[in-house]
Structure formats: structure tokens, C-alpha cells
Tab-separated table of C-alpha atoms in Angstrom:
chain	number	residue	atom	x	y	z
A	12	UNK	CA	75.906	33.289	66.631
A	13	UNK	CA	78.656	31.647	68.715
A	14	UNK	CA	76.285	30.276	70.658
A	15	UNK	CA	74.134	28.550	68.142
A	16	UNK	CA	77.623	26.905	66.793
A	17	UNK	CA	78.176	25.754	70.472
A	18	UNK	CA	74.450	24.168	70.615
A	19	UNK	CA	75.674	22.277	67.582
A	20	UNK	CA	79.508	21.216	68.727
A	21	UNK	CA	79.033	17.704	70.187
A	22	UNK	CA	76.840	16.488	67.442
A	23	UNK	CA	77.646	13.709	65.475
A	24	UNK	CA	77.957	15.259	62.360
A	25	UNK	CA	79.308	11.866	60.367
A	26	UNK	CA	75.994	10.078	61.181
A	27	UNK	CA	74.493	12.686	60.034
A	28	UNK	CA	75.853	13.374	56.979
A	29	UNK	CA	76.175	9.222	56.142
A	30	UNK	CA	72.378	9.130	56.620
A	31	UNK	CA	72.267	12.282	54.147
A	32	UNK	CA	73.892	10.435	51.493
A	33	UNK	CA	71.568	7.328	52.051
A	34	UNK	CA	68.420	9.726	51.516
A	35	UNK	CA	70.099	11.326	48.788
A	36	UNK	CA	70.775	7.669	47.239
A	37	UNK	CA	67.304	6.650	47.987
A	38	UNK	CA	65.489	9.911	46.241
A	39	UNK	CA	68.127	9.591	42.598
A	40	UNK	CA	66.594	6.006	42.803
A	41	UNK	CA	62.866	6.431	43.432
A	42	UNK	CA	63.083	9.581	40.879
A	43	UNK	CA	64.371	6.893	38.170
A	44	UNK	CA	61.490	4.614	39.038
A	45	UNK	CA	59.346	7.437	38.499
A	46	UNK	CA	60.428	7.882	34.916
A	47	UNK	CA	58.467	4.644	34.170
A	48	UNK	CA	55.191	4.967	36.599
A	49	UNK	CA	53.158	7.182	34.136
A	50	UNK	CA	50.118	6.210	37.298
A	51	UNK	CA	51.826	8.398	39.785
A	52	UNK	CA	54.529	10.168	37.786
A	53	UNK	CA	56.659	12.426	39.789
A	54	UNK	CA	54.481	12.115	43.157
A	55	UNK	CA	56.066	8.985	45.040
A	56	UNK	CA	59.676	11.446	44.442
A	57	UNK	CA	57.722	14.472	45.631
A	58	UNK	CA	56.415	12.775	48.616
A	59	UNK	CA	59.161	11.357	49.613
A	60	UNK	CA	61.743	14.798	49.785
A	61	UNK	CA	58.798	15.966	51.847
A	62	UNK	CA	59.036	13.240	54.070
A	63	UNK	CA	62.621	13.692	54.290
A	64	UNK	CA	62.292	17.066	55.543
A	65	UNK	CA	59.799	16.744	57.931
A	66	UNK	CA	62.256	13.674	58.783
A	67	UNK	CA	64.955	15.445	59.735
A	68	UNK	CA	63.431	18.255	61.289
A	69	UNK	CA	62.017	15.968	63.998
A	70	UNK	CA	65.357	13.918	64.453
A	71	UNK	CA	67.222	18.123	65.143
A	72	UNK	CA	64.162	18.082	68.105
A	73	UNK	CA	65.054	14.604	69.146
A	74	UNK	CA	68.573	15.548	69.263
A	75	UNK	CA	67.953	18.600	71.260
A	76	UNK	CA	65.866	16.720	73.649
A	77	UNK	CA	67.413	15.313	76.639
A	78	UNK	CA	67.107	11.634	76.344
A	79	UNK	CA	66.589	11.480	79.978
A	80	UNK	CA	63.367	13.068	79.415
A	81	UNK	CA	62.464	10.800	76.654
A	82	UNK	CA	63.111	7.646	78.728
A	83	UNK	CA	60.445	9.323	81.049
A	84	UNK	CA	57.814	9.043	79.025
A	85	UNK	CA	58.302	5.582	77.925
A	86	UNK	CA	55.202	4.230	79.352
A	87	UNK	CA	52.948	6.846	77.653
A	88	UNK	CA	54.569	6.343	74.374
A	89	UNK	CA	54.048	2.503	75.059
A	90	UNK	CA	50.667	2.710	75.843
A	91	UNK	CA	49.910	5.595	72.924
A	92	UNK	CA	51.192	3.049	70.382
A	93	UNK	CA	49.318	0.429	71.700
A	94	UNK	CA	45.948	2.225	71.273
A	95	UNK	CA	47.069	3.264	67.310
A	96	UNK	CA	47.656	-0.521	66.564
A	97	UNK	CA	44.432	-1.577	68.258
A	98	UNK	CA	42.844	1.656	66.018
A	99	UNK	CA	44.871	0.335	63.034
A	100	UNK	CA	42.928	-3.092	63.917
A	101	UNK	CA	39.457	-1.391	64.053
A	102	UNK	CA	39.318	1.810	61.824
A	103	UNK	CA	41.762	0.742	58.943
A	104	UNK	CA	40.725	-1.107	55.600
A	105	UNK	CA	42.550	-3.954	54.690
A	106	UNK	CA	44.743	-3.019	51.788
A	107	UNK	CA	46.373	-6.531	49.535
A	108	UNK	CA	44.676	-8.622	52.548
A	109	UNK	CA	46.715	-6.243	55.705
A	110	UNK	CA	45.657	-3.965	58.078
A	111	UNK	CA	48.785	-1.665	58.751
A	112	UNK	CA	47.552	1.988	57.603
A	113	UNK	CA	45.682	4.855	59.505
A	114	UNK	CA	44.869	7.429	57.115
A	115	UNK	CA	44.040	11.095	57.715
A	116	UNK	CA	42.650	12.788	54.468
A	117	UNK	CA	45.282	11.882	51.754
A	118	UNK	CA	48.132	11.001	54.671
A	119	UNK	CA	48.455	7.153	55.580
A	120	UNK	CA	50.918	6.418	58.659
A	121	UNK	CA	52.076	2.838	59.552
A	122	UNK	CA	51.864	2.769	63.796
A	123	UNK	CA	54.131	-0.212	63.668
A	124	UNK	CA	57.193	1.839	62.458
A	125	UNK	CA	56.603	3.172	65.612
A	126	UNK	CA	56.235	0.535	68.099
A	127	UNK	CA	59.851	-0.647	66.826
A	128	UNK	CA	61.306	2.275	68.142
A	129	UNK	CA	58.986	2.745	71.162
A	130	UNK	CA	59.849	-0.580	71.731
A	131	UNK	CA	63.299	0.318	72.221
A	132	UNK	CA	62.710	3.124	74.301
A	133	UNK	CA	60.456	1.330	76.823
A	134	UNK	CA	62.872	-1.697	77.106
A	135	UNK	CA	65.969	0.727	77.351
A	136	UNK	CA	64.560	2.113	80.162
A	137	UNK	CA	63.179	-0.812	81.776
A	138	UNK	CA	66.320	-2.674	81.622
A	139	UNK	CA	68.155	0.495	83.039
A	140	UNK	CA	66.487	-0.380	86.715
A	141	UNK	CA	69.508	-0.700	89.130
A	142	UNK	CA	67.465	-3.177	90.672
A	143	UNK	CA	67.638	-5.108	87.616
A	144	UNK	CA	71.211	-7.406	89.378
A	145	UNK	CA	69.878	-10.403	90.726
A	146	UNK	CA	66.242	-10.258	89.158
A	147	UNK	CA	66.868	-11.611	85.750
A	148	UNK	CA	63.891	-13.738	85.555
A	149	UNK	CA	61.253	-11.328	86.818
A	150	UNK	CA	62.960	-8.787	84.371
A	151	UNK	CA	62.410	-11.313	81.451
A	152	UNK	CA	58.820	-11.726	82.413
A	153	UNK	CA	57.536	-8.176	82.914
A	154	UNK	CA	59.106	-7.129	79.923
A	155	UNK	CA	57.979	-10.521	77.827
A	156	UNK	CA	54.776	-9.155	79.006
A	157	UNK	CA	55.278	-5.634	77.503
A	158	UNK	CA	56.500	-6.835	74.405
A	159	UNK	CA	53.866	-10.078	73.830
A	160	UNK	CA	50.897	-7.305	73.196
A	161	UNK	CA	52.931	-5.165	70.714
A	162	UNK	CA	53.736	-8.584	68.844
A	163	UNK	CA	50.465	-10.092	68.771
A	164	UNK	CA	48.357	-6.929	67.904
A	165	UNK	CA	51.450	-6.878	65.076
A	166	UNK	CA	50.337	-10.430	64.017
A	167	UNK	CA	46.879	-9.430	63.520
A	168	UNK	CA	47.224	-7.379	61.068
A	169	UNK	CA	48.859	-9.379	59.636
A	170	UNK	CA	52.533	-7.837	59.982
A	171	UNK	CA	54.654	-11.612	60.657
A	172	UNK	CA	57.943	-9.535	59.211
A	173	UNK	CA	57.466	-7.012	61.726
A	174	UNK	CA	55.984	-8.936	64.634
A	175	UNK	CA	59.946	-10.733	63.959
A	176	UNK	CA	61.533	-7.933	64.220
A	177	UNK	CA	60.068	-6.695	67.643
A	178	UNK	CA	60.808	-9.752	68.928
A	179	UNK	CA	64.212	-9.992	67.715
A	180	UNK	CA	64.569	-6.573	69.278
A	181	UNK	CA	63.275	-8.214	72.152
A	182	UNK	CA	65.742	-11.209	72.734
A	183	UNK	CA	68.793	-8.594	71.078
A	184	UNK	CA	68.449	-5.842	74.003
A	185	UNK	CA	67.948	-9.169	76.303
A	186	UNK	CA	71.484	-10.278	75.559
A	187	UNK	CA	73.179	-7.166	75.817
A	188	UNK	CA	71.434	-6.578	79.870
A	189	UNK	CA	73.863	-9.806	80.505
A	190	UNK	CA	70.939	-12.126	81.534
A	191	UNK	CA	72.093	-15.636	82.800
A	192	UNK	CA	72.445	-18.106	79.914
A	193	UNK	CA	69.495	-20.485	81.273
A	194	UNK	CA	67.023	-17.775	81.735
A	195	UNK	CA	67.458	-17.207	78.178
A	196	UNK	CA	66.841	-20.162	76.764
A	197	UNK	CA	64.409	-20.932	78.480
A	198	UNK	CA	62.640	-17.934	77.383
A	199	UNK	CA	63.271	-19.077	74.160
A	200	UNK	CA	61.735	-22.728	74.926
A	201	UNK	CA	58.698	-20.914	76.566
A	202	UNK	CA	57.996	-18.749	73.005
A	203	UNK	CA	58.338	-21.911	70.835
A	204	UNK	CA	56.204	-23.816	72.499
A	205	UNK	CA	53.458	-21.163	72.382
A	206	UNK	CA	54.212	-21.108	68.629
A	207	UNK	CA	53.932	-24.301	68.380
A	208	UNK	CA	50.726	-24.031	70.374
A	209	UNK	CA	49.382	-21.273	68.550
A	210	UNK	CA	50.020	-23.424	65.241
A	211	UNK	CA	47.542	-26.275	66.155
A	212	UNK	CA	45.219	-24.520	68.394
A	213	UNK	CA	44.794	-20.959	67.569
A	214	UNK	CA	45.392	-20.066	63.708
A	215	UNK	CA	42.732	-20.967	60.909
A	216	UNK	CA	43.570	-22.615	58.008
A	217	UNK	CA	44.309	-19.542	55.643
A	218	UNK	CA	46.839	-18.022	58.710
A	219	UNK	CA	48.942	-21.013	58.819
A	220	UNK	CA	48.659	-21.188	54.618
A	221	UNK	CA	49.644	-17.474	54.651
A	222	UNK	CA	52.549	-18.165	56.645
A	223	UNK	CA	53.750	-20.978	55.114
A	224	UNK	CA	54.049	-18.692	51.954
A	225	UNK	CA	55.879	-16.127	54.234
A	226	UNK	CA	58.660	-18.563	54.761
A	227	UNK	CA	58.738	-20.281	51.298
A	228	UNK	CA	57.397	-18.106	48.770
A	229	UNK	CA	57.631	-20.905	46.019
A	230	UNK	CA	53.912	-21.969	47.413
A	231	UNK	CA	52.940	-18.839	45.776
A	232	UNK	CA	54.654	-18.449	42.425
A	233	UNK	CA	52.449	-15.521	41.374
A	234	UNK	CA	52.283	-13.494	44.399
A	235	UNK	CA	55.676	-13.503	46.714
A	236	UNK	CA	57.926	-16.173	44.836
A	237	UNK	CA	57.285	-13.820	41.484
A	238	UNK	CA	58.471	-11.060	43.237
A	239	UNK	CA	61.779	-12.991	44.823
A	240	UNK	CA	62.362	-14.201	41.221
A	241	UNK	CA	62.355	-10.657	39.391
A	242	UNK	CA	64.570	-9.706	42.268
A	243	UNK	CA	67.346	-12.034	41.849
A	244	UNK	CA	67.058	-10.876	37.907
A	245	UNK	CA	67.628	-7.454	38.718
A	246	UNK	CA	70.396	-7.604	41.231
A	247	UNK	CA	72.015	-10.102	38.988
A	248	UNK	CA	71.700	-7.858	35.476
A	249	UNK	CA	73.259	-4.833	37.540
A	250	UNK	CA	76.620	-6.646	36.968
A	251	UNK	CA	79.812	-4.442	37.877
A	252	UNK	CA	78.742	-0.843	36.865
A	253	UNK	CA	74.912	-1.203	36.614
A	254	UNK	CA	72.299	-0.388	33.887
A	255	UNK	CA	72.540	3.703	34.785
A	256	UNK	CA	69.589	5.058	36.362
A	257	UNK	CA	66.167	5.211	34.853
A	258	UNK	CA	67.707	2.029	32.434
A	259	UNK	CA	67.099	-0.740	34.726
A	260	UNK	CA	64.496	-3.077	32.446
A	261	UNK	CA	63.554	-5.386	35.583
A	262	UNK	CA	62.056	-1.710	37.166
A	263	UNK	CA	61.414	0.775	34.236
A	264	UNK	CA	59.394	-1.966	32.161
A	265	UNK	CA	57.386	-3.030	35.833
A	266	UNK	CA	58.621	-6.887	36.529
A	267	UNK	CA	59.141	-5.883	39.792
A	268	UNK	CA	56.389	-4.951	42.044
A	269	UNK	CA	57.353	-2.737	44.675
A	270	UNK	CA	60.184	-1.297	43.220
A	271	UNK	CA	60.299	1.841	45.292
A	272	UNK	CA	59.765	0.481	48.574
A	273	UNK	CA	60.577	-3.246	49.714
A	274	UNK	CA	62.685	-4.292	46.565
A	275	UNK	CA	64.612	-0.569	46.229
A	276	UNK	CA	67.857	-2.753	46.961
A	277	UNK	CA	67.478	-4.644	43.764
A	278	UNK	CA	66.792	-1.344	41.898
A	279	UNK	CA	69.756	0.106	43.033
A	280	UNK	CA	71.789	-3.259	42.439
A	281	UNK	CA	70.323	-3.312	38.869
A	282	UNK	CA	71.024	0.545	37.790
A	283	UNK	CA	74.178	1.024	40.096
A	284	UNK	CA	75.752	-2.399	39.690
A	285	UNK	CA	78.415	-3.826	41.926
A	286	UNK	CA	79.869	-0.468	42.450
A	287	UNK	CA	76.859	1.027	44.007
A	288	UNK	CA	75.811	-1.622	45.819
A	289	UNK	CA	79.163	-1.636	47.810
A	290	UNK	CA	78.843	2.172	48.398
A	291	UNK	CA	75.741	1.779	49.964
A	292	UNK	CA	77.059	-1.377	52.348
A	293	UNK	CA	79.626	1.193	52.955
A	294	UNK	CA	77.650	4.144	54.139
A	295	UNK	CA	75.575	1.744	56.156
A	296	UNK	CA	79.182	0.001	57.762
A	297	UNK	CA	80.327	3.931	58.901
A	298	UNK	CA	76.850	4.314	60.475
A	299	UNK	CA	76.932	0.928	62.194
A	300	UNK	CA	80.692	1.749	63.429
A	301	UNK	CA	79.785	5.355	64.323
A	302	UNK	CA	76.685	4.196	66.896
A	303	UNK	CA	79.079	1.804	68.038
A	304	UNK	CA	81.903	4.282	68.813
A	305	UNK	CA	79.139	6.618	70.637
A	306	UNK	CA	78.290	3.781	72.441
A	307	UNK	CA	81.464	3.177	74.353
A	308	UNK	CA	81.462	7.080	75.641
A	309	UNK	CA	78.291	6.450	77.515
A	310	UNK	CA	78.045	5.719	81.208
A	311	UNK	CA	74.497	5.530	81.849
A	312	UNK	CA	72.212	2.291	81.073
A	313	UNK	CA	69.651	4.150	79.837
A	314	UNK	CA	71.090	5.635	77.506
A	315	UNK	CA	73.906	2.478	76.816
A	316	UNK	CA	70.604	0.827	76.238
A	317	UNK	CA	68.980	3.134	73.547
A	318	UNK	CA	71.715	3.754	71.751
A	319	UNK	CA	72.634	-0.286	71.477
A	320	UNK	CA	68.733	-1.322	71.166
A	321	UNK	CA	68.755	1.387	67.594
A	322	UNK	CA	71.940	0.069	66.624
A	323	UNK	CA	69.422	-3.820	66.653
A	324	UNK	CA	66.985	-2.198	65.243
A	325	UNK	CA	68.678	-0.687	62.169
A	326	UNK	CA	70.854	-4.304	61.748
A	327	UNK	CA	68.030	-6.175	61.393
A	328	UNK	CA	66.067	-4.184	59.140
A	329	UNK	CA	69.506	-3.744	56.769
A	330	UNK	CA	70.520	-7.573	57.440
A	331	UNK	CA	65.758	-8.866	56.693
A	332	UNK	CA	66.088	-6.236	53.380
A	333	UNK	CA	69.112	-7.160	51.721
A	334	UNK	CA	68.453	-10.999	52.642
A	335	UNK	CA	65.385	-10.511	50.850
A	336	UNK	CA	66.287	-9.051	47.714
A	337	UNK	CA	68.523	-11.878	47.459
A	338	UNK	CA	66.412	-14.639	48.494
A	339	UNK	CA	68.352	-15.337	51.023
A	340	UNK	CA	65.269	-14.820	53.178
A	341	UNK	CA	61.246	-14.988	53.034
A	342	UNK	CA	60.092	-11.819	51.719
A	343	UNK	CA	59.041	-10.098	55.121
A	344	UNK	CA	58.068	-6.651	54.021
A	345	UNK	CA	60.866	-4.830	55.801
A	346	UNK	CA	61.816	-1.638	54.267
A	347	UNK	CA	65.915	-0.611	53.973
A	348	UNK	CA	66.479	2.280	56.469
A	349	UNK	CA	66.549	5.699	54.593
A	350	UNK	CA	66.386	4.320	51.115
A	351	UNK	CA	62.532	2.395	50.901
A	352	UNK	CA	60.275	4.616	49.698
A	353	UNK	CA	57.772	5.452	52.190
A	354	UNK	CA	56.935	7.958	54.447
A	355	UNK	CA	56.517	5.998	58.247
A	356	UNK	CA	59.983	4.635	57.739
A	357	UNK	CA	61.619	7.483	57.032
A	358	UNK	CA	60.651	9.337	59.541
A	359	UNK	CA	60.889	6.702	62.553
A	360	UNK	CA	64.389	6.124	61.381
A	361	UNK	CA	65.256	9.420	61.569
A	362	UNK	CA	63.653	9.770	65.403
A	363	UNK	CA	65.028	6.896	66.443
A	364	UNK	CA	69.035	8.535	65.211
A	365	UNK	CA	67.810	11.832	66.576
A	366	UNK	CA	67.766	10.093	69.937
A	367	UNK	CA	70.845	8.590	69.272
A	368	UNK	CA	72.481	11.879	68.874
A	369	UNK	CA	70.325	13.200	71.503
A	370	UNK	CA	72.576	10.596	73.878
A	371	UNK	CA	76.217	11.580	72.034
A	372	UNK	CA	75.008	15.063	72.837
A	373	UNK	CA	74.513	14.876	76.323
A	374	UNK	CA	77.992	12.840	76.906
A	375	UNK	CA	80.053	14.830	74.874
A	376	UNK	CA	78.976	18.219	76.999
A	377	UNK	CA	78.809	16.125	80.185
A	378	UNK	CA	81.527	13.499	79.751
A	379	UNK	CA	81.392	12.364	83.530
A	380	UNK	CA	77.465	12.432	84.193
């Protein structure tokens, strides 16, 4: 028995517990969404505890796995993912006009949840070469070329709020190797002008419509400007205390689509009120700090790398959510870490903080190695 409490003494048992509460946050408000949804009833609630647990059983078996190992498989996981978004491509239907689900029996599974955190992985231990001093710009091409098929197979689907997000995982881990300021932007010159390229040359007339209406949703006043619009009413009806759960009207009477999954923010703005929202900000600030604090206690850039390319990774998807819901930003389908409803983000985003701890682990019984 003492040795079982020993297995578990350098775990980071406040990032655990903070992304506990989130989850337990996240299932109070999909149940009260549920009251409403006399379609699926109690199943999106039921689904979702199950994904929890399967959730954090994997991230216990990422934390207990050394993160050395994981960094050496990095090219099979890159490679893996790339065949399920090519399969996701060929096998999947299109569901509202996107190809992002592979389904096994009654199971679907986004694979680009997964390439975000592979993504990190792979680039964590790329940048982690040694050799990497005095190589910048052949270190910003191979890996441009690593991360250019995950984005554009991410495009085609079309994902353009994810495809962002890899690449602004992409240019985030980039700035933290210390790259020299003019290899940088000039990456940065080289990627608009293939966008700008790609614009005039490559996309078809309903792409370039499509995202147009990504980044201003008011050219679709029905479809993603509706959406935006109910938003804003629901965070804004919350006031200081909320409407108490299962009383919000924006979600209980169905104004606003996707209540459980991209727009749970609003939800919990309209039924919580000021007073949850700034709870939530404030689990999500401990986390943030926490990662940070790990962060400094590691002396390897592998795992420097990880644990700074997660911390990115989660940031964004907080920072593209929130924005979102307050239309503040195009409405990118990016779920909120731990609270969306849905079972492929839950359970990358608990890997991907298994790994973390998997890193805290290692340095707090090793300190020096």
C-alpha cells in the first residue's frame, strides 16, 4: 500500500482536481440542457460521464508513461493520424456540409482532436534536436513541412477553425524554440502569400463564400450570424447570478443551436451569471498557472517543449471559445476544454494533461535528469 501512495507522490494533484471541477461544471450544465431536449433526453449527459471516465483513465496511463517514450513514437503517431484524416476524407459522410467523423457502430471519433495534440508531440520532439542551434531555417522548413499536410487535409474537410489552430500551434511552439526574428517573419510572409495564392488560384467559388461567412457571419444571418446573435442574448440575460440551471430560456426553449457543445460558454453565462462565469475563468487561470509552474522544474527540451506546446494548445482553444460566444471572433467550431459536450475533446484533453503530468512526474522523482 505504501508503495502505491509513493507511485502517486509527485503528481500534480491541483491540475487534477481543477480539471475535475471543470468536468463536473460541464456535466451540471449539459444535464440542464437535457431537461429541454425531449430528442435525446438524458443520453448526451450519459454519454458524456462515460466519456469522462474513459477520459481520465487514459490521462492515469499517460501519466504513468514515461514521456520519453512517448516522444519516441512521435513519428508513428504522426503518420497514424495522418492516415485517419485521409480515412476521415474518404470513408466519412459529410454531416451539415463537413467531413470530420469516423464512426464505428454507434461511436463517432473526430481524428483532428488528435492531430492537435500529436501535433504537439511531434514538434516537441523535433524541436528538442540539440542540433537544432544554428539551423533555424532548415528547422522551420522540415517542420512547415510536417505541419502543411495536417493543415491542409484539416482544410478539406472543411475544419478552417481547426486547420487555425494547428497552425497557431505551429508558429506558438516556433517562438518559444527562440528562432531568429527574420526567419520568422518570413515564414509568416511565405504562408500569406500561399493564402493569398490559394484564394485566386485554388478555391472554388462556394470555398471562398464559405469562408467569407467563417470570418463574418453576418453574410449568413440564418446559419452562423443566428447562432452569434442568440449567443450574445444568453451571455447577456445571465446578468450577475444567472437564470439557475435548467432556467436559461435562450437554451431550454432551443434559440441556441449547439448548446451543449460549441456555445456551452453562453449556457453557463446565461444559468450561472457573472458569478459562474468568473469561477470558471478561475479554474481555467490555476490550470494555466499550474502548467506554467511545472514548466520551470523541467530541464529537458523535450519535455520543456510538450509541456509549453499543451499549455498553446489549451490557450487557444479557451481564448477561440470564449471569443466566440461573445462575438468577439468568427464562430470557428472550437470546443471549451473539459466543458463542450463531446466525446473526442474530452478525451484528447485529458491525454494531452496526462502527458503533462507524465513530465511533472518524471522531474519531481528525478529532479536533476
Amino acid at each position: 500500500m505504501r508503495n502505491f501512495f509513493l507511485y502517486f507522490k509527485g503528481f500534480d494533484w491541483i491540475i487534477f482536481m481543477v480539471v475535475l471541477l471543470l468536468i463536473c461544471f460541464s456535466l451540471a450544465t449539459i444535464y440542464s440542457i437535457t431537461l429541454a431536449r425531449e430528442d435525446f433526453g438524458l443520453l448526451n449527459f450519459k454519454k458524456q460521464v462515460l466519456f469522462a471516465i474513459v477520459g481520465i483513465i487514459l490521462l492515469f496511463l499517460a501519466a504513468f508513461t514515461d514521456h520519453r517514450l512517448i516522444g519516441a513514437s512521435s513519428y508513428l503517431l504522426y503518420f497514424a493520424t495522418i492516415i485517419l484524416l485521409l480515412g476521415v476524407l474518404i470513408f466519412s459522410e459529410s454531416i451539415r456540409g463537413m467531413k470530420g467523423w469516423l464512426t464505428l457502430g454507434s461511436l463517432s471519433f473526430q481524428p483532428v482532436e488528435l492531430a492537435k495534440i500529436v501535433l504537439v508531440i511531434f514538434l516537441a520532439k523535433y524541436f528538442s534536436n540539440p542540433e537544432r542551434e544554428g539551423h533555424e531555417g532548415r528547422y522551420i522548413l522540415i517542420s512547415t513541412a510536417f505541419t502543411l499536410p495536417l493543415v491542409l487535409l484539416v482544410c478539406l474537410q472543411p475544419d478552417f477553425g481547426s486547420a487555425l489552430i494547428l497552425v497557431a500551434i505551429w508558429l506558438g511552439m516556433l517562438t518559444f524554440i527562440g528562432v531568429k526574428r527574420a526567419y520568422f517573419l518570413f515564414t509568416i510572409f511565405i504562408i500569406a502569400v500561399i493564402l493569398i495564392a490559394s484564394w485566386f488560384f485554388v478555391f472554388e467559388d462556394y470555398q471562398r463564400t464559405r469562408i467569407m461567412t467563417f470570418f463574418e457571419p453576418r453574410l449568413d444571418p440564418l446559419g452562423r450570424g443566428y447562432n452569434i446573435t442568440q449567443s450574445v442574448i444568453a451571455i447577456g440575460s445571465g446578468q450577475v447570478f444567472g437564470r439557475g440551471l435548467g432556467f436559461g430560456p435562450q437554451s431550454q426553449l432551443k434559440f441556441l443551436p449547439e448548446a451543449q457543445a460549441d456555445f456551452i460558454f453562453a449556457v453557463f453565462a446565461e444559468e450561472l451569471g457573472f458569478i459562474g462565469v468568473f469561477l470558471i475563468l478561475s479554474f481555467f487561470g490555476v490550470l494555466f498557472y499550474r502548467i506554467v509552474v511545472s514548466a520551470r522544474r523541467v530541464r529537458d527540451d523535450f519535455g520543456l517543449f510538450l509541456i509549453l506546446g499543451f499549455l498553446i494548445f489549451f490557450v487557444l482553444q479557451v481564448f477561440v471559445n470564449i471569443g466566440m460566444n461573445m462575438a468577439l471572433l468568427p464562430v470557428a467550431g472550437i470546443s471549451l476544454p473539459f466543458v463542450s459536450c463531446g466525446g473526442s475533446s474530452l478525451i484528447t484533453s485529458l491525454i494531452a494533461i496526462g502527458i503533462i503530468e507524465s513530465v511533472i512526474l518524471h522531474y519531481n522523482r528525478y529532479p536533476t535528469v
